[in-house]
Amino acid sequence: MAADDPVEQPAGTPDDVVAAFEDIPAVLWAFEGPEHRVVAANRLARASMGFRPGIVGRPIREVAPELDGQQVFETLDEVWARGEPVIGDERRILVDRDGDGRLEEDWYSYTFVPTHHPDGSMRGMTVHIARVTDEVLRRRQAELSAAESEQRRQAAQDVVLTLQRSLLPAGLPVLPQVRLAARYVVAGRELAAGGDWFDAVPLSDGRVAVVVGDVVGHGAAASAAMGRLRAVGANALAGGRDVLGTLAELDRFAGRERATRATTVCVAVLDPRTGDLEVAAAAHPPPLVVRADGTPRWVEVAAGAPLGTGAGAPRVTSDRLGPDDVLVLYTDGLVERPGRTLDDSLEALARTAVAAGHEAVEDDATVPTAQVDRIAALTVERMGWTGGGHTDDATLLAVQRTAEPLAPLTLEVAPDPRRLGRMRRAVGAWLEHAGVGEDDAMALVHAVGEAVTNAIEHAYPEPPADGVGARVRAVLDDEGRMHVTVADTGRWLPAPDDPGGRGRGLMMMRGLVEHVDVAAGPTGTTVTMVAPVHREVSVGSYDDEAAVSGLRGVDRELTTTEPEPGVLAVAGPIDTGTVERFRHGLLATARGGARGLTVDLDAVTVFSSSAVQAVHELRGALPGLRLRAGRGSVAGRVLDLTGLSDLIDEVPDGAAMA
């Protein structure tokens, strides 16, 4: 090689080379050997570790043990084994930035590049890392705040996910001593319908059955076969079949046609009161248990043969879950990776699930993200990082036996309309704590508010002696039904001559919940409401924000604005305490009927019978009155029930939701 070859020329003085390396505006690491021993770390790399001592010369696993279970070390091992670079974009990682044991969640983009000795053998790798949290958060905020972002998302919905959502459960039951969470993602490399499914069925004896299965193949035929098998399994369990009986029903059905043969499935039945667990599987991967103490264990299930192949019945395994243990069922798409053994993948799954469920993350939400939700969301997300993403559908169903059953809700409400907001907030917070999904919680909060409003308005010509206008009690039964009673001790006045006036509240309750019963007697009136409750599941998306969501705006005060002439935008609750402000706002904006008026109700969080009555009265006084409300909004649902839908100029659901 020529002496003047630029490669052979000095890189600079040692001090200048070190200074240039130190001042590069990114995290730079250099590792050597299969243990990834740190041989160089620039200033930002050391700062990212909280300036903890003794970084150089130690394996990165010892330097940053908090990264275990987050698929970082596995990616380093993959680069070492394959000798090929790996690039990651906007990965969510927990780091101990201050070195005090407190983990903080950030997003990073990185490049891992292998390095070699002169003879071509592997030496180690260089790692370039950039923190992109600010950019990610800014982009997400911009996407959330832009209406066109939602329109693009809706337009991009593929028919594949629409098909999968129609065949999988729309929600999981909410139970008093079991917390359930599920996640399904479509294959990353081929967007095609798949045969994965999951289900959860409350049984009449207080137990709950859970199922995860996988039909061979992709496409509409596999999805259709999955839907049929899921229905057979759910019907068998609801009809009283045990684990083996359910598998026998599935096996008989699977043997009838080619599309369902060789399906794998795992069925488990849990008694949440004792923790007793029965499990049986047909050629399905073993269930994992994440113990309450943060350690994993496997349920040793005899796998048996796939369904429909004529093999004998599998054996049932008896096990037991301790308080707060989490049972994890999944399909093989979560763990199958090219070039990785199944044992290695199962070990990675166990580490990832444990880390997801036991990371000490500070959660600013009123109700912190449940452990079972983090396990379902983050395990599927992180297991897709290595190997180029999920090459097959991936499904995970997590089942937590909670240490204590859900305690009933009991409230005493004063006979004062100004206390209705506080009552709704208390009911909403309890439902959120129970894990009830947003749609079911919204309906229950609204129905309870109507019942309490009726008691306050009609039961007491004179103030009650004990100062209590209504007593609210809510109990969740073992089959996932919420039982709510609203009782007063007053004596209802005869209804005035008002066509549809007082009866609208009862009609609204019956439109919002499954069953309403009113029992009136000499000592008071009791309204009983029953509604099955569910929590949403995420199908086809990594969006972790879908795992847990609160009641939006339920505690807001009523506000009115006039964004343009003749348009009144209303936000917050319209009940007996705020209806007069609502009425006056309409009359003032319409100038007593002198000009047309459009009222935007999409951000209204409570639309009570008193609000319905006000609109019925004002539609005659304001001939140009029009309403805006999405069909899925609070006001839109109520207006449909109360004969006012002809006034609606519909807006897209959620387009202006508070």
XYZ file of C-alpha atoms in Angstrom, residues 125-630:
506
model
C -19.417 -3.819 17.408
C -19.910 -0.088 17.487
C -23.254 1.287 18.625
C -24.678 4.671 17.677
C -27.741 5.766 19.683
C -29.874 8.909 19.372
C -32.594 9.883 21.852
C -35.673 10.808 19.791
C -38.269 11.134 22.558
C -38.993 14.809 21.894
C -39.487 14.194 18.178
C -41.736 11.180 18.811
C -43.896 13.032 21.322
C -44.191 16.097 19.095
C -45.214 13.965 16.157
C -47.746 12.007 18.182
C -49.247 15.172 19.582
C -49.527 16.664 16.127
C -51.187 13.503 14.835
C -53.622 13.395 17.713
C -54.616 17.044 17.351
C -55.154 16.930 13.588
C -58.538 15.778 12.329
C -57.032 14.754 9.006
C -54.737 12.333 10.846
C -57.793 10.424 12.067
C -59.262 10.487 8.572
C -56.033 9.081 7.130
C -56.010 6.358 9.746
C -59.588 5.422 8.982
C -58.905 5.447 5.223
C -55.865 3.201 5.732
C -57.811 0.541 7.615
C -57.262 -2.623 5.687
C -60.072 -5.071 5.036
C -57.869 -7.691 6.703
C -58.112 -6.082 10.123
C -61.800 -5.367 9.621
C -62.309 -9.083 9.031
C -60.232 -10.045 12.062
C -62.059 -7.607 14.330
C -65.401 -8.996 13.226
C -64.345 -12.539 14.114
C -62.482 -11.904 17.377
C -64.133 -10.770 20.627
C -64.990 -7.076 20.654
C -64.184 -7.024 24.364
C -63.146 -9.161 27.315
C -65.412 -9.653 30.334
C -64.760 -7.607 33.465
C -64.785 -9.895 36.506
C -64.503 -9.280 40.261
C -61.260 -11.225 40.890
C -59.771 -11.645 37.409
C -58.162 -9.032 35.172
C -57.922 -9.884 31.453
C -55.982 -8.259 28.622
C -55.383 -9.367 25.038
C -53.333 -8.228 22.074
C -53.419 -9.414 18.459
C -51.111 -8.139 15.708
C -51.186 -9.079 12.058
C -48.011 -10.468 10.473
C -45.537 -7.678 9.787
C -44.224 -8.941 6.445
C -47.435 -10.099 4.783
C -50.577 -8.194 5.580
C -52.968 -11.108 5.300
C -55.817 -12.399 7.403
C -54.712 -15.065 9.864
C -56.124 -17.868 11.950
C -55.166 -16.794 15.481
C -57.951 -16.366 18.025
C -58.521 -15.850 21.724
C -61.577 -15.930 23.957
C -62.649 -15.615 27.592
C -65.911 -17.112 28.845
C -67.248 -16.575 32.407
C -68.781 -19.808 33.703
C -71.899 -20.076 35.839
C -69.995 -21.552 38.807
C -67.750 -18.475 39.185
C -64.807 -19.818 37.185
C -63.535 -18.342 33.926
C -62.357 -20.222 30.830
C -59.742 -18.804 28.470
C -58.746 -20.087 25.045
C -55.992 -19.281 22.549
C -55.797 -21.091 19.206
C -54.129 -20.988 15.810
C -55.548 -22.253 12.504
C -52.927 -23.216 9.917
C -52.401 -20.748 7.064
C -53.391 -17.219 6.124
C -56.110 -15.587 4.099
C -59.857 -15.365 4.281
C -60.264 -19.146 4.493
C -58.073 -19.331 7.608
C -59.951 -16.435 9.202
C -63.315 -18.007 8.444
C -62.159 -21.335 9.885
C -60.914 -19.547 12.974
C -64.285 -17.866 13.443
C -66.114 -21.200 13.274
C -63.771 -22.885 15.744
C -63.976 -19.971 18.147
C -67.786 -20.198 18.124
C -67.691 -23.966 18.748
C -65.314 -23.561 21.697
C -67.254 -20.702 23.263
C -70.560 -22.566 22.951
C -69.081 -25.705 24.480
C -67.711 -23.813 27.478
C -70.898 -21.776 27.987
C -72.866 -25.033 27.783
C -71.010 -26.552 30.719
C -68.321 -28.614 28.971
C -65.073 -29.015 30.918
C -61.592 -28.600 29.446
C -61.425 -32.032 27.846
C -65.048 -31.865 26.691
C -64.383 -28.558 24.977
C -61.259 -29.903 23.276
C -63.259 -32.948 22.148
C -65.910 -30.688 20.576
C -63.202 -28.673 18.819
C -61.453 -31.843 17.658
C -64.637 -33.298 16.156
C -65.419 -30.063 14.344
C -61.829 -29.580 13.113
C -61.807 -33.045 11.536
C -64.724 -32.234 9.216
C -62.895 -29.975 6.781
C -59.382 -29.351 5.587
C -59.221 -25.681 6.615
C -59.625 -26.529 10.312
C -57.381 -29.616 10.514
C -54.056 -29.396 12.365
C -55.242 -26.411 14.402
C -53.411 -25.916 17.696
C -55.232 -24.712 20.806
C -54.796 -24.267 24.546
C -57.786 -24.224 26.932
C -57.541 -23.219 30.599
C -60.169 -22.877 33.330
C -59.356 -20.789 36.419
C -61.172 -20.615 39.735
C -60.248 -17.102 40.913
C -61.377 -17.805 44.484
C -58.883 -20.645 45.031
C -56.425 -20.171 42.168
C -57.059 -23.735 40.945
C -56.194 -24.017 37.266
C -56.906 -26.765 34.732
C -55.064 -26.658 31.406
C -54.980 -28.875 28.323
C -53.428 -28.240 24.929
C -53.436 -29.653 21.424
C -49.919 -29.172 20.013
C -49.815 -25.638 21.436
C -46.867 -23.837 23.127
C -46.844 -24.077 26.948
C -48.512 -21.350 29.058
C -46.282 -19.021 31.042
C -46.930 -17.772 34.565
C -45.462 -14.438 35.673
C -45.439 -14.753 39.434
C -46.334 -11.856 41.700
C -42.709 -11.775 42.905
C -41.457 -11.072 39.362
C -40.186 -14.536 38.441
C -41.390 -16.723 35.557
C -42.410 -20.367 35.482
C -43.869 -22.618 32.811
C -47.013 -24.711 33.145
C -45.921 -28.209 32.144
C -48.715 -29.206 29.787
C -48.727 -32.395 27.739
C -48.995 -30.839 24.293
C -50.909 -33.632 22.550
C -51.608 -33.703 18.803
C -53.241 -30.979 16.651
C -57.015 -30.912 16.288
C -58.729 -32.964 13.636
C -55.836 -35.415 13.130
C -57.476 -38.436 14.756
C -55.139 -38.561 17.760
C -56.289 -39.373 21.254
C -57.471 -36.839 23.815
C -54.749 -34.823 25.589
C -54.192 -34.978 29.326
C -55.378 -32.262 31.721
C -52.740 -30.552 33.847
C -53.709 -29.215 37.285
C -51.930 -26.106 38.511
C -52.550 -23.166 40.805
C -52.168 -19.403 40.443
C -51.206 -17.389 43.495
C -52.641 -13.964 44.273
C -51.621 -11.456 41.569
C -49.980 -14.158 39.405
C -50.484 -13.655 35.656
C -51.172 -16.553 33.270
C -49.932 -15.856 29.726
C -51.365 -17.771 26.749
C -50.015 -17.014 23.264
C -49.646 -18.335 19.732
C -46.420 -19.541 18.142
C -46.206 -16.433 15.956
C -45.010 -14.590 19.049
C -41.952 -16.811 19.547
C -41.016 -18.284 16.157
C -37.978 -16.522 14.672
C -35.711 -17.571 11.789
C -32.332 -18.721 13.121
C -33.476 -18.872 16.747
C -34.301 -22.093 18.573
C -37.683 -22.442 20.262
C -36.002 -22.772 23.669
C -34.182 -19.474 23.138
C -37.420 -17.801 22.052
C -39.339 -19.111 25.058
C -36.594 -17.877 27.366
C -36.780 -14.456 25.684
C -40.572 -14.457 26.076
C -40.293 -15.187 29.800
C -37.735 -12.417 30.364
C -39.730 -9.936 28.310
C -43.061 -10.678 30.018
C -41.518 -10.431 33.485
C -39.824 -7.138 32.653
C -43.021 -5.714 31.135
C -45.040 -6.598 34.230
C -42.561 -5.473 36.859
C -40.940 -2.337 35.456
C -41.081 0.460 38.020
C -42.634 3.079 35.744
C -44.027 6.275 37.183
C -47.583 6.560 35.815
C -49.215 9.984 35.914
C -52.683 8.591 35.162
C -55.408 8.750 37.819
C -55.652 4.949 37.576
C -52.175 3.522 36.756
C -51.848 1.172 33.805
C -52.655 -2.311 35.099
C -49.837 -4.860 35.239
C -51.727 -7.306 33.031
C -52.196 -4.586 30.383
C -48.479 -3.813 30.289
C -47.650 -7.509 29.944
C -50.052 -7.920 27.019
C -49.005 -4.726 25.227
C -45.251 -4.577 25.770
C -44.513 -8.294 25.412
C -46.048 -8.426 21.933
C -44.399 -5.134 21.002
C -40.913 -6.040 22.195
C -40.931 -9.619 20.926
C -41.435 -8.135 17.445
C -38.252 -6.072 17.541
C -35.764 -8.815 16.675
C -35.747 -10.756 13.437
C -37.454 -8.011 11.452
C -40.828 -8.068 13.193
C -43.569 -10.672 13.467
C -43.506 -13.012 10.460
C -46.775 -14.632 11.529
C -49.848 -13.427 13.371
C -49.095 -12.998 17.067
C -51.684 -13.268 19.825
C -51.299 -12.961 23.587
C -53.966 -13.325 26.286
C -52.980 -12.406 29.849
C -55.081 -13.480 32.848
C -54.358 -12.122 36.324
C -55.889 -13.557 39.456
C -56.132 -10.460 41.651
C -55.348 -10.724 45.343
C -58.740 -9.412 46.431
C -62.121 -9.282 44.680
C -63.474 -5.925 43.609
C -65.171 -4.226 46.569
C -68.720 -2.931 45.951
C -69.306 0.782 45.423
C -71.511 2.554 47.976
C -72.381 6.240 47.766
C -74.748 8.580 49.557
C -75.813 11.572 47.466
C -77.263 14.721 48.993
C -80.567 16.013 47.481
C -78.733 18.821 45.709
C -78.312 18.979 41.898
C -74.910 20.574 42.435
C -73.644 17.253 43.850
C -74.383 15.319 40.648
C -70.974 16.036 39.140
C -69.185 14.689 42.208
C -71.370 11.565 42.126
C -70.600 10.929 38.441
C -66.873 11.325 39.064
C -67.008 8.787 41.903
C -68.917 6.254 39.799
C -66.592 6.799 36.832
C -63.453 6.384 38.971
C -64.769 3.128 40.475
C -65.624 1.730 37.035
C -62.189 2.690 35.754
C -60.576 0.995 38.760
C -62.620 -2.128 37.941
C -61.248 -2.077 34.391
C -64.562 -1.403 32.652
C -64.133 -0.222 29.062
C -64.923 3.341 28.089
C -68.170 2.656 26.202
C -69.741 0.538 28.940
C -68.535 2.927 31.644
C -69.979 5.942 29.830
C -73.372 4.234 29.531
C -73.420 3.263 33.229
C -72.353 6.712 34.449
C -75.121 8.237 32.365
C -77.784 5.746 33.522
C -76.865 6.127 37.210
C -76.937 9.899 36.812
C -80.460 9.720 35.416
C -81.683 7.547 38.297
C -80.135 9.811 40.954
C -81.490 12.915 39.202
C -85.006 11.466 39.266
C -84.728 10.768 42.987
C -83.450 14.260 43.771
C -86.076 16.010 41.622
C -89.196 13.990 42.428
C -88.875 12.032 45.695
C -88.683 14.819 48.248
C -91.271 17.622 48.453
C -89.510 18.378 51.738
C -85.783 17.845 52.420
C -85.098 14.333 53.816
C -84.433 14.169 57.555
C -81.111 12.335 57.142
C -79.878 14.642 54.369
C -79.493 11.770 51.891
C -81.301 12.085 48.568
C -80.224 8.738 47.081
C -78.078 5.746 47.967
C -76.067 4.162 45.155
C -74.673 0.631 45.362
C -72.861 -1.209 42.548
C -71.715 -4.842 42.604
C -69.938 -6.859 39.890
C -71.012 -10.516 39.721
C -68.950 -13.571 38.704
C -70.370 -13.603 35.171
C -69.303 -10.043 34.360
C -72.607 -8.233 34.967
C -72.815 -4.979 36.885
C -75.761 -4.666 39.282
C -76.519 -1.076 40.332
C -79.258 0.062 42.702
C -80.311 3.655 43.299
C -82.635 3.907 46.295
C -84.439 6.831 47.910
C -86.663 7.068 50.971
C -89.007 9.714 49.616
C -92.488 9.762 48.208
C -92.759 10.638 44.537
C -95.149 13.373 43.487
C -97.663 12.624 40.712
C -96.187 13.282 37.292
C -97.254 16.628 35.788
C -99.013 16.902 32.436
C -95.851 16.768 30.343
C -95.914 14.417 27.333
C -92.739 12.371 27.553
C -91.242 14.711 30.155
C -90.437 12.688 33.282
C -90.580 9.348 31.423
C -87.596 10.277 29.278
C -85.172 9.526 32.116
C -86.452 5.963 32.473
C -86.454 5.527 28.691
C -82.843 6.674 28.536
C -81.815 4.251 31.275
C -83.425 1.367 29.404
C -81.608 2.401 26.236
C -78.241 2.529 28.006
C -78.248 -0.688 30.087
C -79.555 -4.221 29.594
C -82.239 -4.304 32.305
C -84.019 -1.684 34.443
C -86.516 -2.405 37.208
C -88.351 0.195 39.308
C -89.834 -0.865 42.658
C -91.897 1.820 44.427
C -93.284 1.417 47.932
C -94.339 3.375 51.020
C -90.742 3.627 52.236
C -89.216 4.802 48.969
C -88.289 3.810 45.427
C -85.459 1.548 44.281
C -84.194 1.512 40.709
C -82.195 -1.612 39.801
C -80.031 -1.692 36.674
C -78.099 -4.643 35.261
C -75.538 -4.416 32.463
C -72.787 -6.776 31.231
C -69.457 -4.950 31.234
C -66.396 -5.464 29.067
C -63.007 -3.952 28.411
C -61.691 -3.264 24.931
C -59.024 -5.352 23.204
C -56.443 -4.202 20.676
C -56.520 -5.979 17.306
C -53.916 -5.274 14.659
C -52.112 -2.388 16.353
C -49.170 -1.710 18.635
C -50.978 1.359 20.034
C -50.392 0.967 23.756
C -52.714 3.865 24.576
C -55.669 1.629 23.697
C -54.898 -0.690 26.598
C -56.316 1.577 29.263
C -58.421 4.683 28.752
C -60.286 6.828 31.228
C -63.628 8.556 31.068
C -62.991 11.634 28.979
C -64.192 14.893 30.422
C -66.627 13.410 32.922
C -65.592 15.906 35.587
C -65.625 19.067 33.469
C -67.772 22.085 34.130
C -70.240 23.183 31.463
C -68.706 25.668 29.020
C -70.206 27.376 25.979
C -68.378 29.228 23.210
C -69.450 30.822 19.932
C -66.726 29.856 17.432
C -68.646 31.553 14.614
C -71.884 33.526 14.305
C -74.917 31.317 14.841
C -72.925 28.341 16.218
C -72.835 27.478 19.925
C -70.265 24.861 21.034
C -71.114 23.172 24.345
C -68.719 21.058 26.448
C -69.171 19.296 29.785
C -72.237 17.933 31.622
C -75.796 19.132 30.952
C -77.855 18.031 33.952
C -80.329 19.613 36.377
C -77.558 21.766 37.816
C -76.443 23.212 34.468
C -79.499 22.943 32.213
C -80.601 26.543 32.791
C -77.199 27.827 31.719
C -77.523 25.622 28.612
C -81.046 26.931 27.907
C -80.032 30.573 28.345
C -76.990 30.067 26.105
C -79.181 28.766 23.289
C -81.695 31.610 23.581
C -78.990 34.279 23.776
C -77.018 32.959 20.796
C -80.187 32.620 18.701
C -81.292 36.106 19.862
C -84.605 34.722 20.999
C -85.215 33.028 17.654
C -84.273 35.977 15.463
C -81.563 33.965 13.706
C -80.819 30.307 13.011
C -78.772 28.371 15.558
C -76.541 25.304 15.293
C -75.533 23.717 18.614
C -72.383 21.540 18.634
C -72.919 18.872 21.336
C -70.107 16.479 20.472
C -68.010 17.458 23.519
C -70.920 17.065 25.974
C -70.107 14.464 28.650
C -73.613 14.138 30.184
C -76.873 14.759 28.309
C -79.572 14.194 30.915
C -83.346 14.003 30.600
C -83.520 17.649 31.706
C -81.372 18.528 28.674
C -83.689 16.473 26.441
C -86.691 18.300 27.865
C -85.027 21.683 27.241
C -84.361 20.834 23.586
C -87.947 19.612 23.087
C -89.228 22.902 24.490
C -86.811 25.093 22.535
C -87.328 23.452 19.152
C -90.712 25.223 18.981
C -89.308 28.575 20.098
C -86.255 28.372 17.826
C -87.488 27.222 14.389
C -83.965 27.251 12.902
C -82.471 25.003 15.589
C -79.985 22.342 14.398
C -77.749 20.034 16.446
C -74.324 18.562 15.743
C -73.458 15.260 17.432
C -71.625 12.145 16.299
